[in-house]
Short mmCIF file of C-alpha atoms in Angstrom, two decimals:
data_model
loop_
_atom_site.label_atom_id
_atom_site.label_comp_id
_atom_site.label_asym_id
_atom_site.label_seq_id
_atom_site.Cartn_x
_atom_site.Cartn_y
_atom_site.Cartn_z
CA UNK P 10 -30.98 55.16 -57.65
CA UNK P 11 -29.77 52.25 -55.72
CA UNK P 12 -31.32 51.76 -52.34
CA UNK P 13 -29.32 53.99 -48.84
CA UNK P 14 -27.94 51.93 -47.17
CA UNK P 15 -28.04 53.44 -43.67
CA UNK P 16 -25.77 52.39 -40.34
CA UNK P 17 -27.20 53.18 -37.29
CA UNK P 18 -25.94 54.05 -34.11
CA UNK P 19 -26.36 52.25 -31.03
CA UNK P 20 -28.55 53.76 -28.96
CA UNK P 21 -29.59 51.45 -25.95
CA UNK P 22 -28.63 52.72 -22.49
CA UNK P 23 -27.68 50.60 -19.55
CA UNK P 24 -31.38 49.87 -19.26
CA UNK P 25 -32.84 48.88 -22.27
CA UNK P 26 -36.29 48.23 -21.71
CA UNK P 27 -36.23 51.62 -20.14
CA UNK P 28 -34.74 53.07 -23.00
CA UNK P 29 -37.44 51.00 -25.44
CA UNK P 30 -40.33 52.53 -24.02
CA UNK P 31 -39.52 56.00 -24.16
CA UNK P 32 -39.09 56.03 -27.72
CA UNK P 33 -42.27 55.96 -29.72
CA UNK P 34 -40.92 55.18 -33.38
CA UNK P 35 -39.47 52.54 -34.93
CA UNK P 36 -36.34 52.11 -36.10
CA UNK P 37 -37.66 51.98 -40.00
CA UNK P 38 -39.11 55.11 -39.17
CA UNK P 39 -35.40 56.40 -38.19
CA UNK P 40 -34.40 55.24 -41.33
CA UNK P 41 -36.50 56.66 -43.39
CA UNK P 42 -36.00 60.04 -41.73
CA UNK P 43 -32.42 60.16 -42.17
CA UNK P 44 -32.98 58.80 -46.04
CA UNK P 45 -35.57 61.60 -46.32
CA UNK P 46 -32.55 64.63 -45.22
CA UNK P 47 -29.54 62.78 -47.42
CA UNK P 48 -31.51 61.60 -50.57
CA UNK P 49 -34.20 64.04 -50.92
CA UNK P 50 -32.16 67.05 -49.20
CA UNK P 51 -35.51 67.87 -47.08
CA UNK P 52 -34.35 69.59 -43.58
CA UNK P 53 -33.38 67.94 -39.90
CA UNK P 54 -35.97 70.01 -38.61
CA UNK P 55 -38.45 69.41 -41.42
CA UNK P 56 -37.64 65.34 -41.57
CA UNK P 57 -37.86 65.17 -37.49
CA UNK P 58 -41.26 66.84 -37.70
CA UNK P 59 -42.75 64.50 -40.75
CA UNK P 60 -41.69 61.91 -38.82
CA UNK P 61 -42.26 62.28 -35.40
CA UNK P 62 -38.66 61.86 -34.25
CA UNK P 63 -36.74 64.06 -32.02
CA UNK P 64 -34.85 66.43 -34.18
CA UNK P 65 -31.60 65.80 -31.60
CA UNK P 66 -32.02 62.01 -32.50
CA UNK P 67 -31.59 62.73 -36.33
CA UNK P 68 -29.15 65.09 -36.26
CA UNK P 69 -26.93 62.31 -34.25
CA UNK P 70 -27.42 59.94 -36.51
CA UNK P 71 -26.42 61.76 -39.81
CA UNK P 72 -23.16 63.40 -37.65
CA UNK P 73 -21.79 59.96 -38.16
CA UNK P 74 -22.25 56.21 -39.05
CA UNK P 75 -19.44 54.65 -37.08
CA UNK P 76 -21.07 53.87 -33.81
CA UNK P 77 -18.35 51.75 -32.61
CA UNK P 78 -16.28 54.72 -32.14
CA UNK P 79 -18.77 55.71 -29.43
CA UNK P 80 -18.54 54.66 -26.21
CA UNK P 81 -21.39 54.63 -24.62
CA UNK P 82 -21.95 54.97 -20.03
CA UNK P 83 -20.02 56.67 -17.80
CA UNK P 84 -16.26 58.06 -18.85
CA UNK P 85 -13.64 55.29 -19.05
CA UNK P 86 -11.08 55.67 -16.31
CA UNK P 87 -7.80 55.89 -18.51
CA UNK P 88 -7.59 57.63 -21.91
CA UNK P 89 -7.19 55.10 -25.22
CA UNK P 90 -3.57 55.67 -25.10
CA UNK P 91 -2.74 54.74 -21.56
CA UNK P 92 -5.09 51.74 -22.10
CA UNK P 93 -2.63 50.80 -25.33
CA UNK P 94 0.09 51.34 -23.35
CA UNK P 95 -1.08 48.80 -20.59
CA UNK P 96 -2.21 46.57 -22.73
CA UNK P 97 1.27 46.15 -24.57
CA UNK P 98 3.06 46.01 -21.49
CA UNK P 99 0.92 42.40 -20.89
CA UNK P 100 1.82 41.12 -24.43
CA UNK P 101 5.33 42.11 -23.67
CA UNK P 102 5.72 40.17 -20.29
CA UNK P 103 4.03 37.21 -21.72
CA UNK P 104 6.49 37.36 -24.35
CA UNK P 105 9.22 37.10 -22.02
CA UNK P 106 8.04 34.36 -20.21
CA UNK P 107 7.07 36.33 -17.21
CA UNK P 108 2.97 36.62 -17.54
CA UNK P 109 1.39 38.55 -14.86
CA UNK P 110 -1.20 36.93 -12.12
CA UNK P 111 -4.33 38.97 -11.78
CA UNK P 112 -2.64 40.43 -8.12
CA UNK P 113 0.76 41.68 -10.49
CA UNK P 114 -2.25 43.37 -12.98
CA UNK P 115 -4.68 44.84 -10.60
CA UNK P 116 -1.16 46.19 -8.86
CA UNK P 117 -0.23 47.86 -11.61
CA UNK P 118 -3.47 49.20 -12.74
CA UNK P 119 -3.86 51.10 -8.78
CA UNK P 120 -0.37 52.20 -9.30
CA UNK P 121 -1.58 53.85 -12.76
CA UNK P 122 -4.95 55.11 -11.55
CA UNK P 123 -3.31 56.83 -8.61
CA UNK P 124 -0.84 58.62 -10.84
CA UNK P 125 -3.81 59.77 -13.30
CA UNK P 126 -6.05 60.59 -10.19
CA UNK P 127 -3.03 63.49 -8.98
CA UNK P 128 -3.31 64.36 -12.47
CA UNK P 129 -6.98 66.03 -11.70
CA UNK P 130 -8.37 62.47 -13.57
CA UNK P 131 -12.18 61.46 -12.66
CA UNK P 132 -11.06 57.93 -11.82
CA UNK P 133 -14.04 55.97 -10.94
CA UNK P 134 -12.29 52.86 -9.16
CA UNK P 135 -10.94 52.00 -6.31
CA UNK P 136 -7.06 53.31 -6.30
CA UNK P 137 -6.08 51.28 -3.43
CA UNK P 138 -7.95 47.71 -4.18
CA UNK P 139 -7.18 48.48 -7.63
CA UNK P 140 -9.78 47.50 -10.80
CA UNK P 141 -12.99 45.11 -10.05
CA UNK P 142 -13.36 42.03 -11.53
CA UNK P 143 -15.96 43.85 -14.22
CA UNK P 144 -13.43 46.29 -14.91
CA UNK P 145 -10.78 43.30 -15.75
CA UNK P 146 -13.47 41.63 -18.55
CA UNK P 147 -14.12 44.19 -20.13
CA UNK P 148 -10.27 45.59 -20.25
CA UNK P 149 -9.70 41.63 -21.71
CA UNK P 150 -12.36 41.84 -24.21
CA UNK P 151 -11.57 45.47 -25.41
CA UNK P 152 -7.65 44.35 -26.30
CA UNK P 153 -8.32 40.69 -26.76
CA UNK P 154 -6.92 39.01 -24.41
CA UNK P 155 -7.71 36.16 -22.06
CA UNK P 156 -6.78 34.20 -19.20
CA UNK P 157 -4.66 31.33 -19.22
CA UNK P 158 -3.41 28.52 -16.31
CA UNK P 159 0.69 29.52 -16.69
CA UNK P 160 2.69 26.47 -17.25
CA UNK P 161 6.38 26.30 -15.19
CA UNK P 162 9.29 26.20 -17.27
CA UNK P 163 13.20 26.65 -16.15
CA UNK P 164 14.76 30.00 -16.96
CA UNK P 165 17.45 28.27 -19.25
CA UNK P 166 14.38 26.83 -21.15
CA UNK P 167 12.44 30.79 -21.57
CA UNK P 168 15.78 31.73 -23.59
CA UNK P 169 16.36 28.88 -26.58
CA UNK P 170 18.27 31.00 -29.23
CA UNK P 171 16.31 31.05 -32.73
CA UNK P 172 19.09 30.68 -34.53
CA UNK P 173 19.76 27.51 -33.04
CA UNK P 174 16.68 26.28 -33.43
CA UNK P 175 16.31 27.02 -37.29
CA UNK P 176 20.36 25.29 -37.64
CA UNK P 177 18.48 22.32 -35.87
CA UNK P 178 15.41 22.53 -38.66
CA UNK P 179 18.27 22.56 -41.37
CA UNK P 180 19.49 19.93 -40.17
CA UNK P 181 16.63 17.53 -39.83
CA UNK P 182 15.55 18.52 -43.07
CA UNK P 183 18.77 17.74 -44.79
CA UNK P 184 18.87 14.28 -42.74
CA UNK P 185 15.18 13.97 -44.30
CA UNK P 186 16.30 14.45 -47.88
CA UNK P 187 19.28 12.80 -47.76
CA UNK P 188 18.35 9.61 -46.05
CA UNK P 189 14.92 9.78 -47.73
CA UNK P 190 12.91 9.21 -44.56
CA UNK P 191 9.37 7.88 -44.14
CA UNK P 192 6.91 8.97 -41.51
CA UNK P 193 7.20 5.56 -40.12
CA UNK P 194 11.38 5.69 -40.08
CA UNK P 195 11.27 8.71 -37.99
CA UNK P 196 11.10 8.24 -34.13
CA UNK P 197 11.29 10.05 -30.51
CA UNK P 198 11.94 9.02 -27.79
CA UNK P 199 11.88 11.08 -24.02
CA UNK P 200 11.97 10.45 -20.87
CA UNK P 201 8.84 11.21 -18.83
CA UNK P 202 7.92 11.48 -14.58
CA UNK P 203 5.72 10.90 -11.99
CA UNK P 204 6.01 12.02 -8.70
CA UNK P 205 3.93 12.31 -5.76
CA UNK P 206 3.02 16.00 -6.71
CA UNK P 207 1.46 14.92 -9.78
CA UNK P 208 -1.94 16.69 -9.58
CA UNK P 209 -4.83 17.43 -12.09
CA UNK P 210 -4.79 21.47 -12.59
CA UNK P 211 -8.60 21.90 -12.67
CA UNK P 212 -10.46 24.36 -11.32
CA UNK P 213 -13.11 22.73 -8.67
CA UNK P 214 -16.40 23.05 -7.16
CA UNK P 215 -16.84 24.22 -4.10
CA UNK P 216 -18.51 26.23 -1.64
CA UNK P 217 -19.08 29.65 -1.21
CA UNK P 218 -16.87 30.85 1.56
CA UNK P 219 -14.43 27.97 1.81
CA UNK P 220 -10.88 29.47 2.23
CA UNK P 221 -8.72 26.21 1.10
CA UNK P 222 -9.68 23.50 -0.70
CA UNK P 223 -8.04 20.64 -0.20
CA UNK P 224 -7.32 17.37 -2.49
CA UNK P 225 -6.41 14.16 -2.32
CA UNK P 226 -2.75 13.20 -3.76
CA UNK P 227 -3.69 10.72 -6.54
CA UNK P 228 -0.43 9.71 -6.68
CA UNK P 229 0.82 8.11 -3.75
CA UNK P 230 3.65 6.07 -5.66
CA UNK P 231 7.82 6.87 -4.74
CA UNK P 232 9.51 8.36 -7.95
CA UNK P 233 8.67 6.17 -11.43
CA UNK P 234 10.26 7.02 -15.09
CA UNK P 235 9.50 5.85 -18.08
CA UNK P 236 10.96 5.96 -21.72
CA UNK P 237 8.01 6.18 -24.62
CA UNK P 238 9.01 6.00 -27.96
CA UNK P 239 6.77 7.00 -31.20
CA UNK P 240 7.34 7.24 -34.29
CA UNK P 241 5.87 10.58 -37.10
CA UNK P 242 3.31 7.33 -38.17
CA UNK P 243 1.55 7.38 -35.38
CA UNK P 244 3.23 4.11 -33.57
CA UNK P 245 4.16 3.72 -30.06
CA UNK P 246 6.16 1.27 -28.84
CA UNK P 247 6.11 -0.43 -25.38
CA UNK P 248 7.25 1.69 -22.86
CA UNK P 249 10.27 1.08 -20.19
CA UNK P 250 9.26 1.16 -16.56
CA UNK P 251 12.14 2.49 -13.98
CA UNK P 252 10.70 2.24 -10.25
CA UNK P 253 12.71 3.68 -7.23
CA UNK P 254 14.55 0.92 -5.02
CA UNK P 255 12.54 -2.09 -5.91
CA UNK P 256 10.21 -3.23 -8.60
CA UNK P 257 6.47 -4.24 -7.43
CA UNK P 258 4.62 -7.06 -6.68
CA UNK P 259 5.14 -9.75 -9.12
CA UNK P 260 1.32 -10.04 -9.03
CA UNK P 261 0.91 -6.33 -10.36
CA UNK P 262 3.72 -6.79 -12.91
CA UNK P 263 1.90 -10.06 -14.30
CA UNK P 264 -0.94 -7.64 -15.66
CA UNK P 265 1.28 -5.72 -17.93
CA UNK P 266 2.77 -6.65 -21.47
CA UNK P 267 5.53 -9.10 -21.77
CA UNK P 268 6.66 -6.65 -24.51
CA UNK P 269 7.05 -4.20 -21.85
CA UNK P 270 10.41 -3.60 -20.04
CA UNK P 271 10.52 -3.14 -15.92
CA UNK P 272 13.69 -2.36 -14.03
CA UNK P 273 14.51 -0.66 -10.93
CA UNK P 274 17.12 2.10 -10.03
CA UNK P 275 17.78 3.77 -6.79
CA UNK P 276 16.75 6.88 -7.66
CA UNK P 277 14.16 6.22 -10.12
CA UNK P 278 16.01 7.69 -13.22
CA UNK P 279 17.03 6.50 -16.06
CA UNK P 280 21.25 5.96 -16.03
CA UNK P 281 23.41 4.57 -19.24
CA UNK P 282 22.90 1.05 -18.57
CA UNK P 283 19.19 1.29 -18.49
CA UNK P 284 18.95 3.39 -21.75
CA UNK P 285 21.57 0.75 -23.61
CA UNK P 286 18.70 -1.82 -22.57
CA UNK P 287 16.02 0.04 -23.49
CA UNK P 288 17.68 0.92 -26.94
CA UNK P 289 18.91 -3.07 -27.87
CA UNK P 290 15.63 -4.49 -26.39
CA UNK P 291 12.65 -2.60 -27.16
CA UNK P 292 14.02 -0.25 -29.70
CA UNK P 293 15.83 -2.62 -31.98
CA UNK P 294 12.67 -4.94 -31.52
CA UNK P 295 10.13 -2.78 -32.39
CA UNK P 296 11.65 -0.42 -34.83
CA UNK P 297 11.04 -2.66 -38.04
CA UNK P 298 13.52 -3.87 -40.39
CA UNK P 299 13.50 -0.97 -42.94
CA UNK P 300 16.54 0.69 -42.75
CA UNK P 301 17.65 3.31 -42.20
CA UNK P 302 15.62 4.76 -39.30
CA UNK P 303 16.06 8.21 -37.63
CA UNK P 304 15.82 8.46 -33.47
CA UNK P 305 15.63 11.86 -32.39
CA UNK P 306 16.74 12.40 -28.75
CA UNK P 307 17.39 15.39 -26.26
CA UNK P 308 21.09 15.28 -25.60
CA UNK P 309 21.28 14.49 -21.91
CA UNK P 310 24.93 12.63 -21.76
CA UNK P 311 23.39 8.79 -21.20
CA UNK P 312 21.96 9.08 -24.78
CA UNK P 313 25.13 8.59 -26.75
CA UNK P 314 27.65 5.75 -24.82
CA UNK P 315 30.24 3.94 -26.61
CA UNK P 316 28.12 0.61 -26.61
CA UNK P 317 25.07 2.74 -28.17
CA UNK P 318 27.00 4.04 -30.69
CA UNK P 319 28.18 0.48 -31.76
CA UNK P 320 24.78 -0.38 -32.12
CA UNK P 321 23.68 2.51 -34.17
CA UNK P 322 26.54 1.91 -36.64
CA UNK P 323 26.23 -1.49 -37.14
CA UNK P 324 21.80 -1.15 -37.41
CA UNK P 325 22.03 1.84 -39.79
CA UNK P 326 20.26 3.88 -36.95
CA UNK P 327 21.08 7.53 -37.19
CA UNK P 328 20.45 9.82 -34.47
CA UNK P 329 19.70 13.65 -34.32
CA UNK P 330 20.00 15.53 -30.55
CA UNK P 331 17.28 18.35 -29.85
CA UNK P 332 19.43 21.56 -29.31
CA UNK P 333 19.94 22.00 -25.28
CA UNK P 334 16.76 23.11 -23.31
CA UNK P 335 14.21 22.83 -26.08
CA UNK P 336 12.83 19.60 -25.93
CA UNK P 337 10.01 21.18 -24.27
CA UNK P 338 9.52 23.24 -27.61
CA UNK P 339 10.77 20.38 -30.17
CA UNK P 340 10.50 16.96 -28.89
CA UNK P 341 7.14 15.20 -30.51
CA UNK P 342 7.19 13.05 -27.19
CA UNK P 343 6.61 16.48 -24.80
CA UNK P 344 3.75 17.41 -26.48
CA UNK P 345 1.35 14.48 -25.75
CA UNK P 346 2.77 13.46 -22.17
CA UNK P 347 0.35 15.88 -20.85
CA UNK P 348 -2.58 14.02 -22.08
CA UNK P 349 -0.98 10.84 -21.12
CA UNK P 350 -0.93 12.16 -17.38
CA UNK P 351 -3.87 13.89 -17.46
CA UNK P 352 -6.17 10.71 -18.22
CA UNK P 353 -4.23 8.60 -15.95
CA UNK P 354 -5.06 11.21 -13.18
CA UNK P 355 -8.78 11.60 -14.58
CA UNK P 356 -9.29 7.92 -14.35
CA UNK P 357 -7.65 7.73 -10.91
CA UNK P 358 -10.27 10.54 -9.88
CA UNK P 359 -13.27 8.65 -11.68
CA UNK P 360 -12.51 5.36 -9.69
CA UNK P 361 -12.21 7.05 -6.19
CA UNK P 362 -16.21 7.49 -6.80
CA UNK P 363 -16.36 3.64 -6.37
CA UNK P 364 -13.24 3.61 -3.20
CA UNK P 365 -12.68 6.80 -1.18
CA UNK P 366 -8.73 6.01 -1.10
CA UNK P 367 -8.05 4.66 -4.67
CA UNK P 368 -4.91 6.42 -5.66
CA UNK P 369 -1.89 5.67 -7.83
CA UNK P 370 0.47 3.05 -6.00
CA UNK P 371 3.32 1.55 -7.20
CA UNK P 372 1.55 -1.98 -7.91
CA UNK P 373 -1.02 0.10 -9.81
CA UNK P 374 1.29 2.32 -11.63
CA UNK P 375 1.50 -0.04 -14.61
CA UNK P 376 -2.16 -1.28 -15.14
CA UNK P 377 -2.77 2.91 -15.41
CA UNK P 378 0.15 3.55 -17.50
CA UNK P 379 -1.24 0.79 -20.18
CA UNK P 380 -4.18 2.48 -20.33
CA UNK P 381 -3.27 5.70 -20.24
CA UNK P 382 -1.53 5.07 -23.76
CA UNK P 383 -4.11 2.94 -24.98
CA UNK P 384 -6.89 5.32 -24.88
CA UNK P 385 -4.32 8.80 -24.92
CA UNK P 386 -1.45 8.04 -27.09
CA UNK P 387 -3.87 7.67 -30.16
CA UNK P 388 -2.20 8.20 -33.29
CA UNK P 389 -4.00 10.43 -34.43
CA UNK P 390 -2.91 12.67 -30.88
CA UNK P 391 0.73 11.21 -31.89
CA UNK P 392 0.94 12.76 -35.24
CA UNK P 393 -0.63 15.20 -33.99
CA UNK P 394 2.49 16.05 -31.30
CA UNK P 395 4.63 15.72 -34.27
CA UNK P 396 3.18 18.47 -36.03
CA UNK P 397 3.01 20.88 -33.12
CA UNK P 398 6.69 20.19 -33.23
CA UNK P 399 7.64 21.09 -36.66
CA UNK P 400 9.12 17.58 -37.16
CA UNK P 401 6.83 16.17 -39.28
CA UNK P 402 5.38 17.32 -41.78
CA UNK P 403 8.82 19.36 -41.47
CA UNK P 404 7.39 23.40 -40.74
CA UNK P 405 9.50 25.29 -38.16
CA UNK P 406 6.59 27.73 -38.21
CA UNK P 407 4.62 25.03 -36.58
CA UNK P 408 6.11 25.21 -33.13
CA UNK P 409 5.13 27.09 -30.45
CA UNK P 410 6.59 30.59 -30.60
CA UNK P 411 6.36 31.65 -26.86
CA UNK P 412 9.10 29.51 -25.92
#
């Protein structure tokens, strides 16, 4: 007969080492009581005696071998179901774009416990303060879930149709087969800010009892755009730099690239004129001489102007717009921006260890920005932002589904 294989249940109480020393068997012994009752068919009371176990342990060990069904300490304050229920109502307001903060959840869990507690429920918690921060964890852990730093998003954005989205994977991938594209023929470009609320969002150190804590803007520069271009290769091409009002220094802007482009505007955004400039002198320039080539854009109005589409004819450059507010779910470009910022701001952060008021300044803006894409926009992080947007390799199953 093969050897019993036998499960047994967890029996550690809040205290183990309590626990440990009041029992004076081991837990082969255990086993080899409840192997002596199911395989030899000798009696609880008989194997409990034989082997100096209590006959109560035995007993709860043969009732059943699923411990996990068990819960062990004091009564949980809702029942499975309304736990369920809760816990679906999280997924469901995540999946409408409208997470709740900790305050919105221990709210809602008071509310619940009140209601149960007028019910003639032992509710353990506080109903007015609502569930402690214990009581959260192990809620999280029991329904997998976790906690996340929400990112901001537009309403229009929360609600991109699926239907449109899978028309706009139809047709890319019929532009794709047609044209017979190569990861290196494919490009994106977008439009990307900085502003003076540009901020790392990182939790801090601090001390104990400190009610705000404050830090430094490291970004002390008016409003600055810049168009980035890459291509599903890996390839970036120089950027174009639009200040507000005035361009720097011409000290600063000697550092930079003479491949790089650097106008001014009065608002800092990008218009018609300066995206016809960008497209005839850094696109055409840096796009290679295989033809054709693909350029994948969102479809804000200065993207398509009468001289552009001159150009596009005449180069063999066909163009594809992202359906309307989904760039953020679609656009190769969105999905590495945030590391471009983020090690711009790091660096800023490491160099104020060296001068207390190093920040971001217009005449600095450049030097950061050229090495933010040196050491961010990688390509191995670029093809990477591809594939999180389904482009390429072409899988609509890739992209991010809470949009």
């Amino acid at each position: 007969m093969p050897p019993l294989k036998v499960k047994l249940k967890h029996c550690t109480v809040k205290n183990g080492k309590k626990a440990a020393s009041r029992r004076n068997y081991s837990l082969d012994i255990l086993k080899e009581a409840i192997r002596d009752v199911k395989v030899k068919g000798n009696s609880i009371r008989g194997a409990a005696r034989k082997f100096g176990i209590p006959e109560s342990t035995v007993r709860f060990h043969l009732k059943d071998n699923d411990h996990d069904r068990y819960v062990y300490g004091p009564e949980r304050d809702f029942s499975e179901e309304t736990e369920n229920s809760l816990a679906s109502f999280v997924v469901f307001m995540e999946e409408r774009n409208r997470p709740l903060t900790i305050d919105a959840f221990k709210a809602i869990v008071a509310s619940i416990a009140q209601k149960e507690k007028k019910k003639g429920r032992r509710i353990l918690m506080d109903t007015e303060k609502g569930p402690s921060y214990q009581w959260i964890q192990k809620f999280r852990k029991r329904h997998k879930l976790t906690l996340k730093s929400g990112k901001s998003t537009t309403t229009s954005k929360c609600y991109v149709d699926r239907a449109v989205i899978d028309k706009y994977f139809e047709t890319l991938a019929k532009c794709v087969n047609e044209r017979e594209y190569g990861p290196a023929q494919i490009w994106n470009m977008d439009e990307t800010r900085w502003s003076k609320e540009q901020q790392l969002k990182r939790s801090v150190i601090a001390s104990k009892g400190s009610n705000v804590i404050r830090n430094v803007n490291l970004y002390t520069a008016e409003h600055t755009s810049a168009e980035i271009c890459c291509n599903a290769e890996g390839k970036v091409m120089p950027p174009m730099i639009v200040f507000k009002d005035r361009l720097p220094s011409p000290d600063s802007m000697a550092a930079l690239p003479y491949s790089w482009e650097l106008r001014a505007s009065k608002s800092g955004f990008f218009n018609g004129s300066l995206f016809e400039l960008w497209f005839r002198e850094i696109f055409l320039r840096n796009c290679g001489k295989q033809r054709p080539q693909l350029l994948i854009l969102d479809n804000a109005s200065i993207h398509f102007t009468p001289n552009v589409r001159d150009l596009c004819n005449s180069q063999n450059i066909d163009i594809l717009f992202l359906p309307s507010n989904s760039s953020h779910v679609l656009q190769p470009c969105d999905q590495v921006f945030g590391l471009l910022k983020d090690y711009m701001l790091t660096q800023t952060q490491n160099l104020m260890f060296i001068d207390d008021y190093y920040t971001i300044t217009k005449a600095k803006f450049g030097v950061m920005l050229k090495h933010g894409i040196k050491n961010a926009l990688i390509p191995k992080n670029v093809r990477a932002g591809w594939k999180r947007a389904g482009a390429y390799p072409l899988n609509k199953n890739n992209i991010d589904t809470a949009y």
